[in-house]
Short mmCIF file of C-alpha atoms and ligand atoms in Angstrom, two decimals:
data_model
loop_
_atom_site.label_atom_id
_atom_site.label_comp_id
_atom_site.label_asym_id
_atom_site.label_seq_id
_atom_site.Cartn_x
_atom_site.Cartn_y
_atom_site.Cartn_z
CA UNK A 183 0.00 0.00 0.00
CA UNK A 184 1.04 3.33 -0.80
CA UNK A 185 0.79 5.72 2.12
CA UNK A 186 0.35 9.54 2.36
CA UNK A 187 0.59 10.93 6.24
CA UNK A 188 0.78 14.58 7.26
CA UNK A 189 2.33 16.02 10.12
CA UNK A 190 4.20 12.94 10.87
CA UNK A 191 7.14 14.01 13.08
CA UNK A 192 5.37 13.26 16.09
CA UNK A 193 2.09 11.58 17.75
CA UNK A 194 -0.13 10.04 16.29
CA UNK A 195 1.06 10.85 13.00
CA UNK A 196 4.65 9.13 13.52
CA UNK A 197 2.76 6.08 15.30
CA UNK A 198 0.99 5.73 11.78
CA UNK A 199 3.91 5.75 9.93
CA UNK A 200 5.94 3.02 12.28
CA UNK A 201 3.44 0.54 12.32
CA UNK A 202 3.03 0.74 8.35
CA UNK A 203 7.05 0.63 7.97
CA UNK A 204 6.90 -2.47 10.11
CA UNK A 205 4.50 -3.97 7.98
CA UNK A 206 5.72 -3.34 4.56
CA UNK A 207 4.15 -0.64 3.62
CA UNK A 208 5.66 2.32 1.17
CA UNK A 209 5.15 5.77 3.33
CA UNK A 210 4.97 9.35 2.24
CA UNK A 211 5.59 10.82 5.83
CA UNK A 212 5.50 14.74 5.29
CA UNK A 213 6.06 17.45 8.30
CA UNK A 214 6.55 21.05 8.78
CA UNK A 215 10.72 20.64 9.59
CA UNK A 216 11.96 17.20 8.04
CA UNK A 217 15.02 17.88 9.51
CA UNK A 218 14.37 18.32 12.79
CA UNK A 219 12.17 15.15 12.65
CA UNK A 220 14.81 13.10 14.69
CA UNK A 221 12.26 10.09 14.84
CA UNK A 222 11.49 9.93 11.10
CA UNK A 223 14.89 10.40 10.36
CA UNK A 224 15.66 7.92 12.36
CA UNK A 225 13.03 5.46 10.96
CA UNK A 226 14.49 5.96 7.48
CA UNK A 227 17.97 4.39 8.40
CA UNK A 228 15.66 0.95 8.84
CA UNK A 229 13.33 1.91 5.70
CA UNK A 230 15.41 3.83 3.52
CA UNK A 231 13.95 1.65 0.76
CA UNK A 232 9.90 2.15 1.95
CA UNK A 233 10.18 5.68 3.42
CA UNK A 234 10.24 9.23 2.05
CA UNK A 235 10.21 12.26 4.44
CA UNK A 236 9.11 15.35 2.76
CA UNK A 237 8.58 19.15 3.65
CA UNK A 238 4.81 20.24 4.10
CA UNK A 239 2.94 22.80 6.06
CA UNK A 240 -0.55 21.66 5.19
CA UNK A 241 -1.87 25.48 5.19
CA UNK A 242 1.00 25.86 2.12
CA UNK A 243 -1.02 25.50 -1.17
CA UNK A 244 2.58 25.71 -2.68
CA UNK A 245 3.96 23.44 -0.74
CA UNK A 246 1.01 20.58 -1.00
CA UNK A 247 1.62 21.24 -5.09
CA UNK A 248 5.40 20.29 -4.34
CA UNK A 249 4.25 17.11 -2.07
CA UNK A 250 2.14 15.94 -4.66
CA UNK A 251 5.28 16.56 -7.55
CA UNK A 252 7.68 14.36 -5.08
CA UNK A 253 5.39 11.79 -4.39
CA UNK A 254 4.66 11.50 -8.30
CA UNK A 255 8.42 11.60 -9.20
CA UNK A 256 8.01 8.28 -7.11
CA UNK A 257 5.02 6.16 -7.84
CA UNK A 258 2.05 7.05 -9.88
CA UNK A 259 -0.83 6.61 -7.09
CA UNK A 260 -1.82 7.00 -3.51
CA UNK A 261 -3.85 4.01 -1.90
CA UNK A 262 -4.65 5.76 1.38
CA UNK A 263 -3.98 9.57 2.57
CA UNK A 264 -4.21 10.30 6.47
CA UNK A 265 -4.98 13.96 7.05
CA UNK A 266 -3.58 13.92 10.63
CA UNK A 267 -1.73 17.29 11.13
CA UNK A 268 -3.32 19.69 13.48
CA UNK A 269 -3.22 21.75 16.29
CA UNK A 270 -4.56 21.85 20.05
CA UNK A 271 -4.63 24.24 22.83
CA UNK A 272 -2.46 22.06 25.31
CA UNK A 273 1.14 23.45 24.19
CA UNK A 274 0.01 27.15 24.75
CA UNK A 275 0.15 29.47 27.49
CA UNK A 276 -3.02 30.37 29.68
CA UNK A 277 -3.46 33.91 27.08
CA UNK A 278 -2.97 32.25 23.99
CA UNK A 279 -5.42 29.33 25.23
CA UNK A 280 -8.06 31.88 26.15
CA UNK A 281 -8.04 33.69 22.91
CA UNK A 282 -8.88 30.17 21.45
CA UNK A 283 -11.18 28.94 24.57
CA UNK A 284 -12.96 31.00 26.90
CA UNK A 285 -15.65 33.10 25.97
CA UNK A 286 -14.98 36.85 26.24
CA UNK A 287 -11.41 36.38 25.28
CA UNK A 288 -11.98 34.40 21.86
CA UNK A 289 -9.53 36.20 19.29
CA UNK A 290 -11.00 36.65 15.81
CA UNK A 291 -7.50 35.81 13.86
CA UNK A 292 -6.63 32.75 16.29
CA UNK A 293 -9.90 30.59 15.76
CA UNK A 294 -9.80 31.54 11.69
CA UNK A 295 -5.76 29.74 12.20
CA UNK A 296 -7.61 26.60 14.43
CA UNK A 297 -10.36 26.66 11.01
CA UNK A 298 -7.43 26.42 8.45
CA UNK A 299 -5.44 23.94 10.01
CA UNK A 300 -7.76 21.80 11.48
CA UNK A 301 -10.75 21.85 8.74
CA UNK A 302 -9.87 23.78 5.49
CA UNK A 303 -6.16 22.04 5.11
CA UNK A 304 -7.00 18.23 4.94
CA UNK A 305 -9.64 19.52 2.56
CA UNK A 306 -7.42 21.14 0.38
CA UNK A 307 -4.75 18.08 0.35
CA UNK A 308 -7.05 16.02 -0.48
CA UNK A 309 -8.12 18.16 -3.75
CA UNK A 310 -4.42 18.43 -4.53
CA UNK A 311 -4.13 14.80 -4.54
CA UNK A 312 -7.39 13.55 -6.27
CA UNK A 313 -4.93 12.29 -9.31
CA UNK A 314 -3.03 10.18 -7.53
CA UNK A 315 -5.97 8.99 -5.19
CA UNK A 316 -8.07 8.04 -8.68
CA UNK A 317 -4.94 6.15 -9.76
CA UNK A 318 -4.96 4.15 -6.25
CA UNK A 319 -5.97 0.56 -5.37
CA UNK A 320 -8.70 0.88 -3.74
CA UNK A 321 -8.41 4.22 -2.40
CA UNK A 322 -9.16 5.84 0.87
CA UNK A 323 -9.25 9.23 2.52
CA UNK A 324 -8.76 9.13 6.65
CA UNK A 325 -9.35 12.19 8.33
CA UNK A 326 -8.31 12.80 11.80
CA UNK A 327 -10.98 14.08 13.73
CA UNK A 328 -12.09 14.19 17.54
CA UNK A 329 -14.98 13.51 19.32
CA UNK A 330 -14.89 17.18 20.45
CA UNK A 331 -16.16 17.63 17.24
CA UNK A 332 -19.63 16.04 17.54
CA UNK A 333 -22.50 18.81 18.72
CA UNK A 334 -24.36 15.35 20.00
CA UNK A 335 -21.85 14.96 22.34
CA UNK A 336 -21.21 18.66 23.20
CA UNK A 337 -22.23 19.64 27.12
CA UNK A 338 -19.57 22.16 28.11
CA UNK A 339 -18.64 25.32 27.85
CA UNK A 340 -15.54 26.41 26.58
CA UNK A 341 -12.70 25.01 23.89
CA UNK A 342 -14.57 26.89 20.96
CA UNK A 343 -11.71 27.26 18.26
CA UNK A 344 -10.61 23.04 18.58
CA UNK A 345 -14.56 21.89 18.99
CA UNK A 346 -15.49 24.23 15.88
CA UNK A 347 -12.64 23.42 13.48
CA UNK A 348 -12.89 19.49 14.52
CA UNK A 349 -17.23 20.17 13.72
CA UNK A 350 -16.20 21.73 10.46
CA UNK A 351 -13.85 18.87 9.88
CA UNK A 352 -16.40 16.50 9.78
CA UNK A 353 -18.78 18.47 7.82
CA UNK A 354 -16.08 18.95 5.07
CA UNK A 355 -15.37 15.09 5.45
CA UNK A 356 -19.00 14.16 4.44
CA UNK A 357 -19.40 16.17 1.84
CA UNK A 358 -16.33 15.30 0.31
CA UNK A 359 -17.01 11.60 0.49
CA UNK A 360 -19.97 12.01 -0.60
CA UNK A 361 -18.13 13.52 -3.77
CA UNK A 362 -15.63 11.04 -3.85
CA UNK A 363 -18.08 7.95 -3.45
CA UNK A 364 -19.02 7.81 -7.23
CA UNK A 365 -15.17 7.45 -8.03
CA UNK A 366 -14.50 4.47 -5.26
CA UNK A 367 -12.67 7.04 -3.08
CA UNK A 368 -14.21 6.09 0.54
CA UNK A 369 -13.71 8.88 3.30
CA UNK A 370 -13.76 7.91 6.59
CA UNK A 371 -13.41 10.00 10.12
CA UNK A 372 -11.55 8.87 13.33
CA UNK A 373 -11.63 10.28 16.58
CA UNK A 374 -8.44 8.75 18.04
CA UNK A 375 -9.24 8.23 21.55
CA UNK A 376 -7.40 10.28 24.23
CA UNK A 377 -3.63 9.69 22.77
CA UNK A 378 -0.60 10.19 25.23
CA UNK A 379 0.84 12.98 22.81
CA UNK A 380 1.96 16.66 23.04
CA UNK A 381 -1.55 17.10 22.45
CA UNK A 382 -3.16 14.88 24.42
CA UNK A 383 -0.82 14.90 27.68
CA UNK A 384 0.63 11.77 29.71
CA UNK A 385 -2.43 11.22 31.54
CA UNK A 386 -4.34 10.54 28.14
CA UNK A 387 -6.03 6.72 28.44
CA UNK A 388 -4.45 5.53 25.28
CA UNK A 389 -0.92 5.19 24.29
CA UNK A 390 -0.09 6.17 20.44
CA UNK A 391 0.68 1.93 19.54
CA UNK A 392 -2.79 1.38 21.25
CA UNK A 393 -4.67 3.94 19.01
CA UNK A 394 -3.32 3.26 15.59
CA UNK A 395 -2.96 -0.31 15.87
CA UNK A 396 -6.98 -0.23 16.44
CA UNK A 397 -7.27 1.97 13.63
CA UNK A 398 -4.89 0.51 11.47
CA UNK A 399 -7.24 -2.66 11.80
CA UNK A 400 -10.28 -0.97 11.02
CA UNK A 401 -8.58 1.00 8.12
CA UNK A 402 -7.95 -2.65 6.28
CA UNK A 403 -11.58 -3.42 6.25
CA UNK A 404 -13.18 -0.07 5.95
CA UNK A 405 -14.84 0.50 2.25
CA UNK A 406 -17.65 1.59 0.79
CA UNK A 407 -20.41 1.03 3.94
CA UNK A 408 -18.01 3.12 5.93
CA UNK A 409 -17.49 6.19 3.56
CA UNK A 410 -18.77 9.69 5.24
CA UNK A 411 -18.81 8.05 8.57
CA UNK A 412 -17.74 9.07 12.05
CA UNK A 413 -15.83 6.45 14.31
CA UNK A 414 -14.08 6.07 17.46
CA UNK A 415 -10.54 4.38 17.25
CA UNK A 416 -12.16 0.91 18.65
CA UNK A 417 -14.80 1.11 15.82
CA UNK A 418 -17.70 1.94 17.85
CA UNK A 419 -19.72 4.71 15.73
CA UNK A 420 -20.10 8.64 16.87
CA UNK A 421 -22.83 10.78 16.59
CA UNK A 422 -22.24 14.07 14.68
N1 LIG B 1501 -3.97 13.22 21.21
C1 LIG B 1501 -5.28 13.18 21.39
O1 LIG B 1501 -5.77 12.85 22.50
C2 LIG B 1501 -6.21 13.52 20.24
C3 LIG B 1501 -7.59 13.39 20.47
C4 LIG B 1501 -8.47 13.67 19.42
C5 LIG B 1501 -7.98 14.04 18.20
N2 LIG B 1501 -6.64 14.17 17.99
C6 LIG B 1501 -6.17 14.56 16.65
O2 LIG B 1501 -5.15 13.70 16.21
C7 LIG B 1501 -4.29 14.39 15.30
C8 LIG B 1501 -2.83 14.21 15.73
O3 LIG B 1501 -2.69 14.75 17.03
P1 LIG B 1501 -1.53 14.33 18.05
O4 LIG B 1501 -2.18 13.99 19.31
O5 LIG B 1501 -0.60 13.40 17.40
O6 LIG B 1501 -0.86 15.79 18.26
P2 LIG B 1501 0.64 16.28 18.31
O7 LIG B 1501 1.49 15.27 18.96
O8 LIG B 1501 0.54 17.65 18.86
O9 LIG B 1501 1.06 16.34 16.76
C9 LIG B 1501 0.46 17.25 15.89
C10 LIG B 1501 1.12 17.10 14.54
O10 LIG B 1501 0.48 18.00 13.62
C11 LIG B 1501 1.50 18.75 12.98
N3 LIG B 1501 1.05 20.04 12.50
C12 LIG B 1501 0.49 21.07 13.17
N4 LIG B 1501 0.25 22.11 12.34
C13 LIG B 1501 0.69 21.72 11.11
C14 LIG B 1501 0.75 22.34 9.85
N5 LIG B 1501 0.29 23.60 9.66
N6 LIG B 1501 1.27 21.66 8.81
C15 LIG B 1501 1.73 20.40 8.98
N7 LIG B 1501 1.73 19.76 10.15
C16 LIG B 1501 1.21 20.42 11.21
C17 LIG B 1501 2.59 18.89 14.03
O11 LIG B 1501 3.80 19.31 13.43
P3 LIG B 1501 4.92 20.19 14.20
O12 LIG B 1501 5.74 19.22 15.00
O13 LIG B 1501 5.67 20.85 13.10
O14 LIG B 1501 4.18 21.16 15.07
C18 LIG B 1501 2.61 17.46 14.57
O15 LIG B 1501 3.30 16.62 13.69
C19 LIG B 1501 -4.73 15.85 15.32
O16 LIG B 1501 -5.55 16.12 14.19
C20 LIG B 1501 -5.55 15.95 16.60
O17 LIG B 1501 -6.52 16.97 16.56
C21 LIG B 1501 -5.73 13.91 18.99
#
């Protein structure tokens, strides 16, 4: 399988690309800073032969063009893209978490940021690399999502710029499946579980090997029943 991941460096992200290194797999593993991506770098002196690491800040339109030239100069098709880069509130400072988080601090220009990365980016790589998806076997889309996202489950206060770009995530994430269905590109949305990650923290329930490996699993046997749906990393579905 031929394997697109973004922000890979770390998390979640890099837990996706080790497990499909171990099995075989051919990985695209793109971040922000390749080379400061110690792990990945050091993951490609055991895969040299199934791994490329390549530059790309998903809010770059430039930058996804150049991901999609690389990955072309390589192999003529992706079989699966994970749009996993994004950010949280847990790295920033009590300020700079308000102006995303607590109502009468919100900051106009911070929660538009929270939109792009979170929402508007995976949407965009995945336009960018509808070619090489429609030359895949038996392509899929996997959005990274989070149950913060769902309105259903929604009964605090509080977090608006990560629970509103994670809602609009999903939103974009049906409708493009729905797009992609008549092609045999199936889009599918994950909330991880609580991941022991920058994001997440070290209290988080589930360790990164935990959380992909349960994905992973689900990943080989979701199709076309599971397009424009909404799951939980142990497969159990989520209300929008
Ligand atoms: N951990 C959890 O409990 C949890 C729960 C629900 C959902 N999620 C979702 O899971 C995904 C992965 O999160 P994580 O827990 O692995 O977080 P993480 O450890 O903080 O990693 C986030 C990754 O996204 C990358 N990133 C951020 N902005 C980017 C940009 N503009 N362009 C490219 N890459 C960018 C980061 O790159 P840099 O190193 O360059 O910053 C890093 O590789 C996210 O979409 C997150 O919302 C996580």
């Amino acid at each position: 399988m031929r394997i697109f991941i973004t922000g890979s460096n770390r998390g979640i992200g890099l837990e996706f690309a080790k497990q499909y290194l171990e099995r075989g797999e051919r990985v695209f593993a793109s971040c922000r800073n390749p080379i400061n991506a110690n792990e990945l770098q050091h993951l490609w002196k055991t895969y040299i032969s199934q791994l490329t690491i390549l530059p790309l800040d998903v809010t770059n339109e430039e930058a996804i063009k150049a991901a999609t030239q690389t990955v072309k100069s390589h192999t003529d098709g992706i079989d699966l893209l994970i749009n996993n880069a994004g950010i949280g509130t847990r790295e920033l400072s009590i300020d700079e978490n308000d102006k995303l988080s607590t109502f009468g601090k919100l900051d106009h220009k911070k929660l538009l940021n929270m939109i792009e990365v979170n929402a508007i980016a995976p949407v965009m790589v995945t336009q960018q690399f509808h070619d090489l998806l429609l030359k895949g076997n038996n392509p899929k889309v996997i959005n990274i999502s989070s149950i913060q996202g769902s309105i259903d489950h929604n009964s605090s206060g509080g977090s608006y710029g990560y629970k509103a770009s994670k809602a609009a995530l999903n939103m974009y994430s049906k409708t493009l499946a729905n797009d992609l269905l008549p092609e045999k590109i199936y889009t599918m949305m994950f909330h991880p579980g609580w991941v022991q990650t920058d994001m997440g923290g070290q209290s988080a329930s589930l360790t990164p090997e935990e959380s992909v490996s349960n994905m992973i699993d689900l990943i080989d046997g979701f199709g076309k029943a599971q397009t424009g749906r909404f799951f939980n990393y142990n497969g159990k579905e989520l209300e929008w």
